Structures are given as C-alpha cells and as structure tokens.
Amino acid sequence: MRRNSSVLRAAPVLGLFVLANSVAFSASSCGCESDPQLANPSGGGGAGGEGGAGGATGSGGAGSGSGGAVSGSGGGGATADGGGGAGGVALPEELPDFTEEEIEPAEAVDGIPSPLPGVYDDKGTAGGDEVVRALMGFPIRNAGLLDVAIEEIYDPASPRFRQYLTPDAWIAAHAPRELDVHLVKLWLEEQGLTVNFTATNRLLIQFTGTVAQFNEAFKTELRVFERENPQAGNPPFDVYGSLGKLTVPTWVSDRTTGIITADLAASTNPLPPEGGSIEPDPPADVDRGMTPAQIAGAYDLDDLYELGFTGQGVKLGVTVGATFKYRDLQSFWRALGVQRANPEVVVTMEPVATRYLESTLDVAWSGSLAPGAELVVYQGPDARNTSMVYTFNEAIARGEVSVITDSFAHREDSEPPAVRLQYHHAARMAAALGITVVAATGDSAQTDTPSASPYVTGVGGTSLWLTRNGEVESEVVWPGSGSGPTLSFPIPSWQVGVVEGSDGKRAVADVAMHAALSPAPYWVYYLGEWKRYGGTSFSAPAFAGIIAVVNSYREAQGLPRVGFLNSLLYTTPDVQATFRDIVSGETEFFAARPGWDYPTGWGAPSAIGLATTLP
C-alpha cells in the first residue's frame, strides 16, 4: 500500500512520559526509559509482581494456551570454561605465580553508580551478608581487525561485501583468550566468589557472593542507593552503588574491561502458574487502538504479505527481562487476526520469577508483524543491568537469529560508561555476524542505551494518523522521541556530512515509527486484560518484525539478509528514498526537517522499499 505523505503538526505534549490523564506505570523495576505508556488509565489493572504494570480497565479474560519451547540455561549453552575450546591445551587448576608488579593493585573500570543528585541517593552501607551478582567484562581480541572486517562487509565495492562471519569464526578470531578468562575465574573463586555463567563469546562472566566478599575482593564498600525512577509517577528502587574506586591486581586489570555491573540478588521465588484460558475475542472498542493490521498497512508490510512473505524461514530474537504469559500472547494474536506459534524461550541466567508488561508487548508485537518467523525470546531473570547486559550479549553471541529487538532501554546519562560500552561491544559482534540489532530510543526526548551505539539501529517515535480505510493521512514527530547527539560514541563515518550539530558525536534516531498515545495507542493484552499504551517500546519490536519479513523476502530472491542496517541506510540514496520523510513536529530539543533529522532519523520505513532497494 503506498502512503500519503501529507503531514499535520502534532499538538505539544509535556513531560518525559506522555500519558493520558498524566498517569504512568513502570513496566519493570529497572526504570527503563522506553517503558510503555498507558492510555485511559482507569481502574487498578493487574499488578504482576515486581515490574508488573498497573493498567487501564478493559475487556477481561485470562488467556491460555500451550507453552512454547524453553531451552538453555546457564549462559544459553555456554560451557563452564566459556566455550570455544583451548585447542586441546589443559587449563590450570591453580593460579600461577605472578610477579610483584603483576599483583600490584590497579584501579578497575567499573559500571557501578556513584551518587548523583536527583538520580542516585545514598541510603547507607549495604549489609555484608546481602547477595551481590556482578558481571566482569573481557576485551574483544584483534578489535582493530574486527572493525576493518565490518567496514568491508558493508562496503558494496568490497570483495568481502555481505560475507558475514559465523559465530565460530568470530570466536576463533575475536573472543578473549580462554586462558585469560579461566585465570580470572580462578582469582574470583580464590576471593570466595562463585562464577555462575560464562557468555558464549567469552566477553562476560557473571559471578555472585556476599557484599562482604565483594568489598574485600575489590577493596571497596558497596552501598545502597535509591534510584529515582526516570518515569513520572513510578516509585524509586534500590541499587548498589559505591563512593570510591574498585581495585584489582594488575594482571586482572590487564585481562579485563572491568566490573561492568553489580546488582542486588535475583529473586528466588517460583514463577506463579499462568491459569486462565485463551480469550480470542477482540476488545469491544478495538477501533480506539492500533492493531497489527493497521501498522502493517501503514508501513507497507502488507505489500510483502500479499507476495506471500510473512517471515517464514527467519528467526527473530527478542531480549527481555523476566517473562510473559503464553496465554496473553495467544489471546492478543488470535483476537487480532494473527495465527502464529508460541516463541521458543532461551533462559540465559537464573530462573525467572515474575512477568513484565514490557516483555509481553515486545514479544506480542514483534511476533504479530512477522507471523511466519520463528520467534526466539532470550530471557534474563529481571530488568536490572546484570540481567539485561548479559542477556543482550548472549542473544547475539549464540548467532541464531537474523534480527534482535531490545526495548529495555535506559537514558544514556543515567548509565555508567562501562554499561554503555558493553552493549556496544556486543553489537559490534552482531554487525560482523549479519544480525540487525534494533532498540528503542526511549521516551524522554534524549538519548538512550543501547540505541546510542552506532551498531544499533535506534527507532524513534512518531504520531501516526490513519483514515477510516487505513490509509496514512499524516505522520509527525512524537514529542517524546528519544534523540540527539550521544554522550558515548564518536560520529561514525557514515553520519559525517549528514548529521549537523552533534559536536562530533554519533546521533540518533535512525528511523521512526508510531509511538504516540494520540490519535490511537497500541493494543496489548496483559495479565488477562486489554490495555492501550504508547512509546518507543512498541516502535522497536514493530520495526524488528518488519526486518524479519524483509529478510524472508530477500532470502527467497537469493539476496543477503539486512544485517547491520545503519551504514547502508546512511550511504544509499535509493534506500533513503523509500522512507516517508517526517517534516513536521518537534521534541523539546529538536525539530523535524526534510531529510535526516534527530527525532525521526530518515523517517518512517517502507517494508517493501527496504526489501527491494537494499544492496
């Protein structure tokens, strides 16, 4: 369906989170910047445990259906030694004797928050017997050669164009040395800490212990900070922080990228059973919200459906904290005319104890727009950094899918640089493997993590108006669209000459889709009730669904999958021309303009345009 490109100016909306009646509910305890926004918040909704969202009243129903496949735990199949093998060389059982210089204390890079007025408020010393779980990071080997390879893989003039690496080839050439990872594990165990999970690509290990053991190992003092929730109307939550630096022996510092996260323990409560049954009836007021069919029509996905492509032959990955109800998913899909199988679930770390609205909508919407794709959900125990950083990395490292979506975003300035960089390192691997990584840019009109990474396609937000027969009437900037110059990354070569005013920094957004509450928010079925929300939490999985269907079409034509989209999007005029340019509307900081702009990037995508013009 070709679309009318006329635009109307959006009415100004105030606040970081734009909600009907000024009420917001958090989708998770992480304070994720792209948590969904509630439309029509009346009544109590369903609370769903930690991270559960309150909701708008709506049609009842409790949802049911057979569960999807669940596979992998403990790092998604990573071996205890980190995978990849050591070429048959036995790993030592004890640490070798290091020199005096090698055991000298060295300052460690860390991603543990420091006090920040209005964001992190110090509540005092953490109890010594409390549990801490943390991530230690390791550097990419031959990183310079990897960057050259990625540049050549996405250069249409290069003989290596579109010759993606396999996961095994990436690990052989770029994973940290297994011996280095093993030695650091031995050192952690000597400190009384327990190593629980090793990432398939060996970029991360997760370890646990008591606060007292952590403090002694890293010569620090963990404290409890109250983090103010960045979403209006949501309660604060506790995190670990520190007032000073962490130290490790020099030999450990030389082999690692630091202590990336340190979090409170994952819940050990059992996950409550689902209960209920599938409710296949749509809400009585279905016209008051966006449906998958409407979104498919607005972004030319229905053109690919008509050609017989719905994502078949493609695996679509979704990274989430906690989980969802299969019965909620099937109720949503069947009620809105989508027939598809339940997702496969890969448990990446500790068992899950609760269900989140964010997880539910990410899976529901990405799966609804690519009903023929095999849906793979990578599931961490919760939405704290230790869970989400590890799960994001593991989803990429396993190399099983061609597109991954992540809507558990945080405003970039609220996350320590070590966390931002760890997402970036994982996304670099995705580019080499030909995996498209999509992330919400957030709802604060500022930049978010992980979409700040140049290797991630950041999906901003628009306000979409449709005619009664589903044609696009207008599309303008949504005022909450996360956007701007990033804090963490220099401008990539493919943005030079396109982006203005970024002071030499990577800029977002790259693309945009409907995210607004007005004129119609998105439908979602959560904990047995129909609710309506907005936000880039929906834009990102919707765009990932489009990419999955595009990959299905391209595979059938003998064309390479999309892979790392950004460099080709910014350098290929034929691809840019397929986007609906958003030229009206503004955020608090930036306005739309012809061509690329901060709030919407290149504009709204055309699925069939991407499928047929990408080189």
Coordinates of C-alpha atoms in Angstrom, one line a residue:
M1 CA 0.0 0.0 0.0
R2 CA 1.6 3.3 -1.0
R3 CA 1.2 6.0 1.5
N4 CA 0.0 9.6 1.6
S5 CA 2.9 11.7 2.7
S6 CA 0.9 14.8 3.8
V7 CA 1.7 15.8 7.4
L8 CA 0.0 17.7 10.2
R9 CA 1.7 19.4 13.1
A10 CA 1.4 17.4 16.3
A11 CA -0.1 19.1 19.4
P12 CA 2.6 19.8 22.0
V13 CA 2.7 17.3 24.9
L14 CA 4.6 18.0 28.1
G15 CA 6.7 15.7 30.3
L16 CA 9.2 12.9 29.9
F17 CA 6.4 10.3 29.7
V18 CA 3.3 11.5 27.9
L19 CA 0.3 9.6 29.4
A20 CA -3.4 10.1 29.1
N21 CA -4.6 11.8 32.4
S22 CA -0.9 12.2 33.4
V23 CA -0.7 8.7 35.0
A24 CA 2.3 6.4 34.3
F25 CA 3.1 2.9 35.3
S26 CA 6.5 1.2 35.2
A27 CA 6.9 -2.0 33.2
S28 CA 9.9 -3.1 35.3
S29 CA 11.9 -2.3 38.4
C30 CA 14.7 -1.0 36.2
G31 CA 13.1 2.3 35.4
C32 CA 13.5 1.6 31.7
E33 CA 13.2 4.8 29.7
S34 CA 11.2 3.2 26.9
D35 CA 8.7 1.5 29.2
P36 CA 5.2 1.6 27.6
Q37 CA 2.9 4.5 28.3
L38 CA -0.6 3.9 29.5
A39 CA -3.7 5.2 27.7
N40 CA -7.0 5.7 29.5
P41 CA -5.7 4.7 33.0
S42 CA -8.8 4.0 35.0
G43 CA -9.2 1.2 37.5
G44 CA -6.5 -0.9 39.0
G45 CA -5.4 -3.2 36.2
G46 CA -3.2 -6.1 37.1
A47 CA 0.0 -5.6 39.1
G48 CA 2.0 -8.7 38.0
G49 CA 4.6 -8.7 40.8
E50 CA 7.9 -6.9 40.6
G51 CA 7.9 -5.0 37.4
G52 CA 4.3 -5.6 36.7
A53 CA 2.4 -2.7 35.3
G54 CA -0.8 -1.3 36.5
G55 CA -3.3 -0.9 33.7
A56 CA -6.3 0.6 32.1
T57 CA -9.5 -1.1 32.6
G58 CA -10.7 -3.0 29.6
S59 CA -12.1 -6.3 28.4
G60 CA -11.4 -9.1 30.8
G61 CA -10.2 -12.5 30.0
A62 CA -7.4 -14.5 31.4
G63 CA -5.7 -16.0 28.4
S64 CA -4.3 -19.6 27.9
G65 CA -2.6 -21.9 25.5
S66 CA 0.2 -24.4 25.4
G67 CA 3.6 -23.2 26.4
G68 CA 6.4 -22.6 23.9
A69 CA 9.7 -24.4 23.9
V70 CA 12.1 -23.5 26.7
S71 CA 15.8 -24.2 26.1
G72 CA 19.2 -23.4 27.6
S73 CA 20.1 -22.1 30.9
G74 CA 23.4 -21.1 32.3
G75 CA 24.5 -18.8 29.6
G76 CA 22.4 -20.2 26.8
G77 CA 24.5 -23.2 26.3
A78 CA 27.9 -21.7 27.0
T79 CA 30.3 -24.1 28.6
A80 CA 31.6 -23.8 32.1
D81 CA 35.0 -22.9 30.5
G82 CA 33.5 -20.3 28.3
G83 CA 33.1 -22.2 25.0
G84 CA 35.4 -22.1 22.1
G85 CA 37.9 -24.6 23.4
A86 CA 41.5 -24.1 24.1
G87 CA 43.0 -26.0 21.3
G88 CA 43.3 -29.1 23.4
V89 CA 45.5 -27.4 25.9
A90 CA 44.6 -28.2 29.5
L91 CA 43.6 -25.3 31.6
P92 CA 45.4 -24.9 35.0
E93 CA 43.7 -25.8 38.2
E94 CA 45.6 -23.1 40.2
L95 CA 46.8 -19.6 39.5
P96 CA 50.5 -19.4 38.5
D97 CA 53.0 -17.3 40.5
F98 CA 52.7 -13.7 39.3
T99 CA 55.4 -11.1 39.6
E100 CA 55.3 -8.4 42.2
E101 CA 54.4 -5.9 39.5
E102 CA 51.6 -8.1 38.3
I103 CA 50.0 -8.4 41.7
E104 CA 50.2 -4.6 42.4
P105 CA 46.7 -3.1 42.9
A106 CA 45.3 -1.3 39.9
E107 CA 42.2 0.8 39.5
A108 CA 39.4 -1.2 37.8
V109 CA 37.0 0.2 35.3
D110 CA 33.5 -0.3 36.8
G111 CA 29.9 0.3 35.9
I112 CA 28.7 0.8 39.5
P113 CA 26.8 4.1 40.0
S114 CA 28.2 6.9 42.1
P115 CA 25.8 9.4 43.9
L116 CA 24.1 11.7 41.5
P117 CA 21.6 14.2 42.9
G118 CA 18.1 13.5 41.6
V119 CA 19.1 10.1 40.2
Y120 CA 21.1 8.1 42.8
D121 CA 20.6 9.0 46.5
D122 CA 22.8 7.2 49.1
K123 CA 20.9 5.3 51.7
G124 CA 24.0 3.9 53.5
T125 CA 26.2 0.9 53.7
A126 CA 25.0 -2.4 52.2
G127 CA 24.7 -5.3 54.6
G128 CA 27.7 -7.6 54.5
D129 CA 25.6 -10.7 54.3
E130 CA 23.5 -9.5 51.4
V131 CA 24.0 -11.1 48.0
V132 CA 25.6 -9.3 45.1
R133 CA 25.6 -10.5 41.5
A134 CA 28.0 -8.9 39.1
L135 CA 29.5 -9.0 35.6
M136 CA 33.2 -9.0 34.7
G137 CA 34.0 -8.0 31.1
F138 CA 36.7 -9.1 28.8
P139 CA 38.1 -7.2 25.7
I140 CA 37.4 -8.2 22.1
R141 CA 40.6 -9.7 20.7
N142 CA 42.0 -8.2 17.5
A143 CA 39.4 -5.4 17.8
G144 CA 41.1 -3.3 15.1
L145 CA 40.9 -6.1 12.6
L146 CA 37.2 -6.7 13.5
D147 CA 36.4 -3.0 12.7
V148 CA 38.1 -3.3 9.4
A149 CA 36.2 -6.5 8.6
I150 CA 32.9 -4.9 9.4
E151 CA 33.7 -1.9 7.2
E152 CA 34.5 -4.2 4.3
I153 CA 31.4 -6.5 4.9
Y154 CA 29.1 -3.5 4.4
D155 CA 31.0 -1.8 1.6
P156 CA 29.3 -2.6 -1.7
A157 CA 32.6 -2.1 -3.5
S158 CA 34.5 -4.6 -1.4
P159 CA 35.1 -8.2 -2.4
R160 CA 34.0 -9.1 1.2
F161 CA 30.6 -7.4 0.8
R162 CA 27.9 -9.3 2.8
Q163 CA 30.3 -12.1 3.6
Y164 CA 29.2 -12.4 7.2
L165 CA 31.3 -14.2 9.8
T166 CA 29.9 -17.3 11.5
P167 CA 29.8 -17.4 15.3
D168 CA 32.5 -20.0 15.4
A169 CA 34.7 -17.9 13.1
W170 CA 34.1 -14.8 15.2
I171 CA 35.0 -16.7 18.4
A172 CA 38.2 -18.1 16.8
A173 CA 39.4 -14.7 15.7
H174 CA 38.0 -12.2 18.3
A175 CA 36.8 -13.9 21.5
P176 CA 39.0 -13.3 24.6
R177 CA 41.6 -16.0 25.2
E178 CA 40.1 -18.8 27.1
L179 CA 43.1 -19.0 29.3
D180 CA 42.7 -15.3 30.3
V181 CA 39.0 -15.9 31.2
H182 CA 39.9 -19.0 33.1
L183 CA 42.6 -17.3 35.2
V184 CA 40.2 -14.5 36.2
K185 CA 37.7 -17.1 37.2
L186 CA 40.2 -18.8 39.4
W187 CA 41.1 -15.5 41.0
L188 CA 37.4 -14.7 41.7
E189 CA 37.0 -18.2 43.3
E190 CA 40.0 -17.5 45.5
Q191 CA 38.2 -14.5 46.8
G192 CA 35.3 -16.7 47.8
L193 CA 33.1 -15.6 44.9
T194 CA 31.2 -18.1 42.7
V195 CA 31.3 -17.9 38.9
N196 CA 27.9 -19.0 37.6
F197 CA 27.7 -18.1 33.9
T198 CA 30.1 -17.6 31.0
A199 CA 28.9 -15.9 27.8
T200 CA 29.2 -17.9 24.6
N201 CA 31.6 -15.3 23.2
R202 CA 33.5 -15.1 26.5
L203 CA 33.0 -11.3 26.7
L204 CA 31.3 -11.6 30.1
I205 CA 31.2 -13.8 33.1
Q206 CA 28.6 -13.5 35.9
F207 CA 29.6 -14.1 39.5
T208 CA 27.9 -13.9 42.9
G209 CA 28.9 -13.6 46.5
T210 CA 28.1 -11.7 49.6
V211 CA 28.6 -7.9 49.8
A212 CA 31.4 -8.5 52.3
Q213 CA 33.2 -10.9 49.9
F214 CA 32.8 -8.4 47.0
N215 CA 34.1 -5.5 49.2
E216 CA 37.2 -7.5 50.2
A217 CA 37.9 -8.7 46.7
F218 CA 37.7 -5.2 45.1
K219 CA 38.8 -3.1 48.1
T220 CA 35.6 -1.1 48.1
E221 CA 32.4 -0.5 50.0
L222 CA 29.1 -1.3 48.3
R223 CA 26.3 1.0 49.4
V224 CA 22.6 1.0 48.7
F225 CA 21.4 3.8 46.5
E226 CA 17.8 4.8 46.0
R227 CA 17.4 5.4 42.2
E228 CA 14.7 7.9 41.3
N229 CA 12.6 6.4 38.6
P230 CA 13.1 8.4 35.4
Q231 CA 9.4 7.9 34.5
A232 CA 7.0 10.2 36.1
G233 CA 4.6 8.5 38.5
N234 CA 6.7 5.4 39.2
P235 CA 8.3 4.6 42.6
P236 CA 12.1 4.7 43.2
F237 CA 14.0 1.4 43.6
D238 CA 17.2 0.3 45.3
V239 CA 20.5 -0.4 43.5
Y240 CA 24.1 -1.0 44.7
G241 CA 26.5 1.9 44.3
S242 CA 29.9 3.0 45.6
L243 CA 31.6 6.2 46.7
G244 CA 35.1 5.3 45.5
K245 CA 37.0 3.3 43.0
L246 CA 37.4 -0.5 42.8
T247 CA 40.9 -2.2 42.6
V248 CA 42.1 -5.5 41.3
P249 CA 45.6 -7.0 40.8
T250 CA 47.3 -5.5 37.8
W251 CA 47.3 -8.9 36.0
V252 CA 43.5 -9.0 36.3
S253 CA 43.1 -5.4 35.1
D254 CA 45.3 -6.2 32.0
R255 CA 43.0 -9.1 31.1
T256 CA 39.6 -7.5 31.6
T257 CA 37.5 -4.5 30.8
G258 CA 36.3 -4.1 34.4
I259 CA 33.4 -4.9 36.7
I260 CA 30.6 -3.9 34.4
T261 CA 27.7 -4.3 36.8
A262 CA 26.9 -5.1 40.5
D263 CA 23.3 -5.7 41.4
L264 CA 21.0 -6.9 44.1
A265 CA 20.3 -10.7 44.0
A266 CA 17.8 -12.1 41.5
S267 CA 14.6 -13.3 43.1
T268 CA 14.4 -16.9 44.1
N269 CA 10.6 -17.0 44.2
P270 CA 8.9 -19.5 41.9
L271 CA 7.1 -18.2 38.9
P272 CA 3.4 -18.3 39.5
P273 CA 1.4 -20.6 37.2
E274 CA -0.4 -18.9 34.3
G275 CA -4.0 -20.0 34.9
G276 CA -7.0 -19.0 32.7
S277 CA -7.6 -19.7 29.1
I278 CA -7.1 -18.2 25.7
E279 CA -9.6 -15.4 25.0
P280 CA -9.9 -15.0 21.2
D281 CA -12.3 -12.1 21.2
P282 CA -11.0 -8.6 20.4
P283 CA -11.8 -5.7 22.7
A284 CA -15.3 -4.2 22.1
D285 CA -13.7 -0.8 21.4
V286 CA -11.0 -2.1 19.2
D287 CA -11.1 1.0 17.0
R288 CA -9.7 3.0 19.8
G289 CA -6.2 1.5 19.5
M290 CA -3.7 0.4 16.8
T291 CA -3.8 -3.2 15.6
P292 CA -1.1 -5.2 13.8
A293 CA -3.1 -5.0 10.6
Q294 CA -3.1 -1.2 10.7
I295 CA 0.6 -0.9 11.5
A296 CA 1.4 -3.4 8.7
G297 CA -0.6 -1.3 6.2
A298 CA 0.9 2.0 7.3
Y299 CA 4.4 0.8 6.8
D300 CA 3.9 -1.2 3.5
L301 CA 4.4 -4.6 5.3
D302 CA 1.1 -5.7 3.8
D303 CA 2.6 -5.5 0.3
L304 CA 5.1 -8.2 1.3
Y305 CA 2.3 -10.2 2.9
E306 CA 0.4 -10.1 -0.4
L307 CA 3.5 -11.5 -2.1
G308 CA 3.4 -14.5 0.3
F309 CA 6.1 -13.3 2.8
T310 CA 5.4 -13.3 6.5
G311 CA 8.8 -14.0 7.9
Q312 CA 9.0 -17.7 7.1
G313 CA 12.5 -19.2 7.2
V314 CA 13.7 -16.4 9.5
K315 CA 14.4 -16.3 13.3
L316 CA 13.5 -13.2 15.1
G317 CA 15.1 -12.6 18.5
V318 CA 13.7 -10.6 21.4
T319 CA 15.7 -9.8 24.6
V320 CA 13.7 -9.4 27.7
G321 CA 13.9 -9.3 31.5
A322 CA 11.5 -11.7 33.3
T323 CA 8.8 -13.3 31.2
F324 CA 5.2 -13.2 29.9
K325 CA 2.1 -15.4 29.8
Y326 CA 1.8 -17.6 26.7
R327 CA -1.9 -17.2 27.1
D328 CA -1.7 -13.5 26.9
L329 CA 0.3 -13.7 23.7
Q330 CA -2.2 -16.1 22.1
S331 CA -5.2 -14.1 23.2
F332 CA -3.6 -11.0 21.6
W333 CA -2.6 -12.7 18.4
R334 CA -5.9 -14.7 17.8
A335 CA -8.2 -11.8 18.8
L336 CA -6.4 -9.5 16.3
G337 CA -6.3 -12.0 13.4
V338 CA -2.7 -13.3 13.8
Q339 CA -2.1 -17.0 13.6
R340 CA 1.4 -18.0 14.9
A341 CA 3.3 -20.4 17.0
N342 CA 4.4 -19.7 20.6
P343 CA 8.0 -18.5 20.9
E344 CA 11.0 -20.6 21.9
V345 CA 12.4 -19.3 25.2
V346 CA 16.1 -19.3 26.0
V347 CA 16.8 -18.8 29.7
T348 CA 20.1 -17.1 29.8
M349 CA 20.8 -16.9 33.5
E350 CA 18.8 -17.5 36.8
P351 CA 15.2 -18.8 36.6
V352 CA 12.6 -16.1 36.1
A353 CA 10.3 -15.3 39.0
T354 CA 7.8 -12.7 37.5
R355 CA 6.2 -11.3 34.4
Y356 CA 6.6 -7.9 32.9
L357 CA 4.4 -5.8 30.6
E358 CA 7.5 -4.7 28.6
S359 CA 8.4 -8.4 27.9
T360 CA 4.8 -9.1 26.9
L361 CA 4.4 -6.3 24.4
D362 CA 7.8 -6.8 22.9
V363 CA 7.1 -10.4 22.1
A364 CA 3.5 -9.8 21.1
W365 CA 4.1 -7.0 18.6
S366 CA 7.3 -8.3 17.0
G367 CA 5.7 -11.7 16.6
S368 CA 2.4 -10.3 15.3
L369 CA 4.1 -8.4 12.4
A370 CA 6.2 -11.4 11.4
P371 CA 3.7 -14.2 12.0
G372 CA 5.7 -16.7 9.8
A373 CA 9.0 -16.1 11.6
E374 CA 10.3 -18.4 14.3
L375 CA 10.3 -16.2 17.5
V376 CA 13.2 -16.7 19.9
V377 CA 13.0 -15.0 23.3
Y378 CA 16.2 -14.5 25.3
Q379 CA 15.1 -14.2 28.9
G380 CA 17.0 -12.9 31.8
P381 CA 15.7 -13.1 35.4
D382 CA 14.7 -9.4 35.7
A383 CA 15.4 -6.0 34.2
R384 CA 18.4 -4.9 36.2
N385 CA 21.7 -4.3 34.4
T386 CA 23.4 -7.6 35.2
S387 CA 20.5 -9.5 33.7
M388 CA 19.9 -7.2 30.7
V389 CA 23.5 -6.6 29.6
Y390 CA 24.3 -10.4 29.8
T391 CA 21.1 -11.4 28.0
F392 CA 21.7 -8.9 25.2
N393 CA 25.2 -10.1 24.7
E394 CA 24.2 -13.8 24.8
A395 CA 21.4 -13.3 22.3
I396 CA 24.0 -12.0 19.9
A397 CA 26.7 -14.5 20.8
R398 CA 24.6 -17.5 20.0
G399 CA 24.3 -16.3 16.4
E400 CA 20.9 -18.0 15.9
V401 CA 18.7 -15.1 14.7
S402 CA 18.9 -12.5 11.9
V403 CA 17.3 -9.6 13.9
I404 CA 17.2 -8.8 17.6
T405 CA 15.0 -6.2 19.3
D406 CA 15.5 -4.6 22.7
S407 CA 13.1 -2.2 24.4
F408 CA 14.6 -2.3 27.9
A409 CA 16.3 1.0 27.3
H410 CA 17.8 3.4 29.8
R411 CA 18.5 7.1 29.3
E412 CA 22.2 7.2 28.4
D413 CA 23.2 9.8 31.0
S414 CA 21.8 7.6 33.8
E415 CA 24.1 4.6 33.0
P416 CA 27.8 4.4 33.7
P417 CA 30.1 4.4 30.6
A418 CA 31.1 0.7 31.3
V419 CA 27.5 -0.4 30.8
R420 CA 27.1 1.7 27.6
L421 CA 30.3 0.3 26.2
Q422 CA 29.4 -3.3 27.0
Y423 CA 26.3 -3.1 24.9
H424 CA 28.4 -1.6 22.1
H425 CA 30.9 -4.4 22.2
A426 CA 28.1 -7.0 21.8
A427 CA 26.5 -5.0 19.0
R428 CA 29.9 -5.0 17.1
M429 CA 29.8 -8.8 17.1
A430 CA 26.2 -8.6 15.7
A431 CA 27.3 -6.5 12.8
A432 CA 30.1 -9.0 11.9
L433 CA 27.6 -11.8 12.0
G434 CA 25.0 -10.0 9.9
I435 CA 22.5 -9.6 12.7
T436 CA 20.3 -6.5 12.7
V437 CA 20.1 -5.0 16.2
V438 CA 17.1 -2.8 16.8
A439 CA 16.5 -0.8 20.0
A440 CA 14.0 1.8 21.3
T441 CA 15.5 5.3 21.6
G442 CA 13.4 5.9 24.7
D443 CA 10.6 8.3 25.6
S444 CA 12.5 11.2 27.2
A445 CA 13.4 13.1 24.1
Q446 CA 17.0 12.4 25.0
T447 CA 19.5 9.6 24.1
D448 CA 19.2 6.0 25.4
T449 CA 21.4 2.9 25.9
P450 CA 21.8 0.6 23.9
S451 CA 20.5 2.6 20.9
A452 CA 23.3 5.1 21.3
S453 CA 25.7 2.5 19.8
P454 CA 26.5 3.1 16.1
Y455 CA 26.0 -0.7 15.6
V456 CA 22.4 -0.5 16.9
T457 CA 19.5 0.9 14.8
G458 CA 17.7 3.4 17.1
V459 CA 13.9 3.5 16.5
G460 CA 12.4 6.8 17.5
G461 CA 8.7 7.8 17.7
T462 CA 6.1 9.4 15.5
S463 CA 2.4 10.2 15.8
L464 CA 0.5 8.4 13.0
W465 CA -2.9 9.4 11.7
L466 CA -4.9 7.0 9.5
T467 CA -8.1 7.5 7.5
R468 CA -11.1 5.3 8.2
N469 CA -10.0 2.9 5.5
G470 CA -6.4 2.6 6.9
E471 CA -4.6 4.9 4.6
V472 CA -1.9 7.2 6.1
E473 CA -3.3 10.7 6.5
S474 CA -0.3 12.2 8.3
E475 CA 2.7 11.3 10.4
V476 CA 4.6 13.8 12.6
V477 CA 7.3 13.8 15.3
W478 CA 6.2 12.4 18.6
P479 CA 7.5 14.9 21.3
G480 CA 8.9 12.1 23.5
S481 CA 11.0 10.5 20.7
G482 CA 14.5 9.8 22.2
S483 CA 17.0 11.6 20.1
G484 CA 20.1 13.8 20.0
P485 CA 23.9 13.6 20.0
T486 CA 25.0 10.6 22.1
L487 CA 27.3 11.0 25.1
S488 CA 29.5 7.9 24.5
F489 CA 30.4 7.4 20.8
P490 CA 32.2 9.5 18.1
I491 CA 30.3 10.2 14.9
P492 CA 30.7 7.2 12.5
S493 CA 31.9 7.8 9.0
W494 CA 28.5 7.2 7.5
Q495 CA 26.9 10.0 9.5
V496 CA 29.6 12.6 8.5
G497 CA 28.0 15.1 6.1
V498 CA 24.5 14.0 7.1
V499 CA 24.3 14.9 10.8
E500 CA 24.7 18.5 11.8
G501 CA 25.3 20.0 15.3
S502 CA 26.3 16.8 17.1
D503 CA 29.8 18.1 18.1
G504 CA 31.4 15.1 16.6
K505 CA 29.2 12.5 18.3
R506 CA 27.0 9.6 17.0
A507 CA 23.4 10.9 16.6
V508 CA 20.1 9.2 17.0
A509 CA 17.4 8.4 15.9
D510 CA 18.0 6.4 12.7
V511 CA 14.4 5.6 11.8
A512 CA 11.0 6.1 13.5
M513 CA 7.5 4.5 13.8
H514 CA 4.3 5.3 15.5
A515 CA 4.7 5.6 19.3
A516 CA 2.2 8.2 20.4
L517 CA -0.9 7.9 22.5
S518 CA -2.7 10.2 20.1
P519 CA -4.6 9.6 17.9
A520 CA -4.5 5.9 18.8
P521 CA -2.1 4.0 21.1
Y522 CA -1.2 0.4 20.7
W523 CA -3.3 -2.5 22.0
V524 CA -1.7 -5.1 24.2
Y525 CA -3.2 -8.0 26.2
Y526 CA -1.5 -8.3 29.6
L527 CA -2.5 -10.4 32.6
G528 CA -5.8 -11.2 31.1
E529 CA -6.9 -7.6 30.2
W530 CA -6.9 -5.5 27.2
K531 CA -4.8 -2.2 27.6
R532 CA -3.6 0.6 25.4
Y533 CA -0.1 2.1 25.6
G534 CA 2.3 4.1 23.6
G535 CA 6.1 4.7 23.5
T536 CA 9.1 3.6 21.6
S537 CA 8.7 0.3 23.4
F538 CA 6.4 -0.5 20.6
S539 CA 8.3 1.1 17.7
A540 CA 11.3 -1.1 18.2
P541 CA 9.7 -4.5 18.1
A542 CA 7.4 -3.3 15.3
F543 CA 10.5 -2.4 13.2
A544 CA 12.1 -5.7 14.1
G545 CA 9.1 -7.5 12.8
I546 CA 9.4 -5.6 9.5
I547 CA 13.1 -6.6 9.2
A548 CA 12.2 -10.2 9.8
V549 CA 9.7 -10.2 6.9
V550 CA 12.2 -8.2 4.7
N551 CA 14.8 -10.9 5.4
S552 CA 12.2 -13.6 4.4
Y553 CA 11.6 -11.9 1.1
R554 CA 15.3 -11.3 0.4
E555 CA 16.2 -14.9 1.2
A556 CA 13.7 -16.1 -1.4
Q557 CA 15.2 -13.8 -4.0
G558 CA 18.7 -15.0 -3.3
L559 CA 19.6 -11.7 -1.6
P560 CA 21.6 -11.3 1.6
R561 CA 19.8 -10.5 4.8
V562 CA 19.7 -6.9 6.1
G563 CA 22.4 -7.3 8.7
F564 CA 23.9 -4.1 10.1
L565 CA 21.5 -1.5 8.6
N566 CA 22.9 1.9 9.6
S567 CA 25.9 2.2 7.3
L568 CA 23.9 1.2 4.2
L569 CA 20.9 3.3 5.1
Y570 CA 23.0 6.5 5.5
T571 CA 25.0 6.0 2.3
T572 CA 22.4 4.6 -0.1
P573 CA 20.0 7.3 -1.6
D574 CA 17.8 4.7 -3.1
V575 CA 17.1 3.2 0.3
Q576 CA 16.6 6.6 1.9
A577 CA 14.0 7.5 -0.8
T578 CA 11.7 4.7 0.3
F579 CA 11.2 6.2 3.7
R580 CA 8.3 8.6 4.4
D581 CA 10.1 11.8 5.4
I582 CA 8.7 13.3 8.6
V583 CA 9.0 17.0 8.2
S584 CA 6.7 18.4 10.9
G585 CA 6.7 18.3 14.7
E586 CA 9.4 18.6 17.4
T587 CA 10.7 17.4 20.7
E588 CA 11.8 19.7 23.5
F589 CA 15.2 19.9 21.8
F590 CA 15.0 19.2 18.1
A591 CA 12.5 19.7 15.2
A592 CA 11.8 17.7 12.1
R593 CA 13.2 18.9 8.8
P594 CA 13.5 17.5 5.3
G595 CA 15.9 14.6 5.1
W596 CA 17.5 13.2 8.2
D597 CA 16.6 14.8 11.5
Y598 CA 17.2 13.9 15.1
P599 CA 13.7 12.9 16.3
T600 CA 12.9 10.6 13.4
G601 CA 16.2 9.8 11.5
W602 CA 15.4 9.1 7.9
G603 CA 11.7 8.9 8.7
A604 CA 9.1 6.1 8.6
P605 CA 10.1 2.8 6.8
S606 CA 8.5 1.1 3.9
A607 CA 8.9 -2.6 4.3
I608 CA 8.8 -3.4 0.6
G609 CA 11.0 -0.4 -0.1
L610 CA 13.7 -1.8 2.2
A611 CA 13.3 -5.3 0.8
T612 CA 13.8 -4.2 -2.8
T613 CA 16.4 -1.4 -2.6
L614 CA 19.0 -2.6 0.0
P615 CA 22.2 -3.6 -1.8

